[in-house]
Tab-separated table of C-alpha atoms in Angstrom:
chain	number	residue	atom	x	y	z
Q	1	MET	CA	138.944	-7.898	-129.282
Q	2	LYS	CA	140.575	-7.611	-132.470
Q	3	LEU	CA	140.160	-4.038	-132.450
Q	4	GLN	CA	142.126	-3.942	-129.412
Q	5	ARG	CA	145.529	-4.744	-130.680
Q	6	GLY	CA	148.263	-2.853	-130.680
Q	7	HIS	CA	146.361	-0.116	-128.269
Q	8	ALA	CA	149.728	-0.472	-126.038
Q	9	ILE	CA	151.741	0.922	-128.074
Q	10	THR	CA	149.614	4.236	-129.498
Q	11	GLU	CA	149.476	5.598	-125.850
Q	12	TYR	CA	153.333	4.799	-125.583
Q	13	ILE	CA	154.001	7.074	-128.470
Q	14	VAL	CA	151.406	9.787	-127.191
Q	15	VAL	CA	152.696	9.939	-123.761
Q	16	THR	CA	156.359	9.938	-124.847
Q	17	GLY	CA	155.594	12.971	-127.204
Q	18	VAL	CA	153.885	14.786	-124.659
Q	19	MET	CA	156.480	14.151	-121.739
Q	20	ALA	CA	159.205	15.103	-124.756
Q	21	LEU	CA	157.599	18.428	-125.527
Q	22	VAL	CA	156.908	19.348	-121.827
Q	23	LEU	CA	160.954	18.280	-120.974
Q	24	PHE	CA	162.374	20.587	-123.965
Q	25	VAL	CA	159.941	23.403	-123.991
Q	26	PRO	CA	161.327	26.452	-122.131
Q	27	HIS	CA	158.789	27.842	-119.624
Q	28	GLU	CA	157.508	30.723	-117.640
Q	29	LEU	CA	157.772	28.337	-114.311
Q	30	THR	CA	161.304	27.738	-115.164
Q	31	ASN	CA	162.820	32.040	-115.954
Q	32	ASN	CA	162.211	30.815	-119.827
Q	33	MET	CA	164.539	27.704	-119.900
Q	34	ALA	CA	162.974	24.695	-120.918
Q	35	PRO	CA	162.566	21.685	-117.840
Q	36	VAL	CA	165.321	19.936	-118.522
Q	37	ASP	CA	168.188	23.173	-118.732
Q	38	TYR	CA	166.649	24.001	-115.078
Q	39	LEU	CA	167.160	20.336	-114.369
Q	40	ALA	CA	170.751	19.992	-115.531
Q	41	ARG	CA	171.454	23.421	-113.703
Q	42	SER	CA	169.914	22.727	-110.310
Q	43	ILE	CA	172.067	19.606	-110.331
Q	44	ALA	CA	175.392	21.074	-111.533
Q	45	THR	CA	174.871	23.680	-108.534
Q	46	PHE	CA	174.152	21.032	-105.339
Q	47	PHE	CA	176.966	19.551	-106.617
Q	48	ARG	CA	179.295	22.490	-107.137
Q	49	GLY	CA	178.301	22.805	-103.297
Q	50	PHE	CA	178.249	19.244	-102.270
Q	51	SER	CA	182.263	19.623	-103.330
Q	52	PHE	CA	182.884	22.530	-101.640
Q	53	LEU	CA	181.307	21.133	-98.482
Q	54	ILE	CA	183.484	17.828	-98.929
Q	55	SER	CA	186.572	19.132	-99.982
Q	56	VAL	CA	186.409	22.114	-96.386
Q	57	PHE	CA	186.354	18.615	-94.279
């Protein structure tokens, strides 16, 4: 039983590291941009169109 202590923190560190790597490394699926940057630009584009729509009505 004592060998399993601290195992959750190891899994947390590994999963967090992999997620950071996936989010911040550019990939060809996102036009050679980091997925975080691609997501931020997509949200900004959406809200630019949304605010225009709100200003029209």
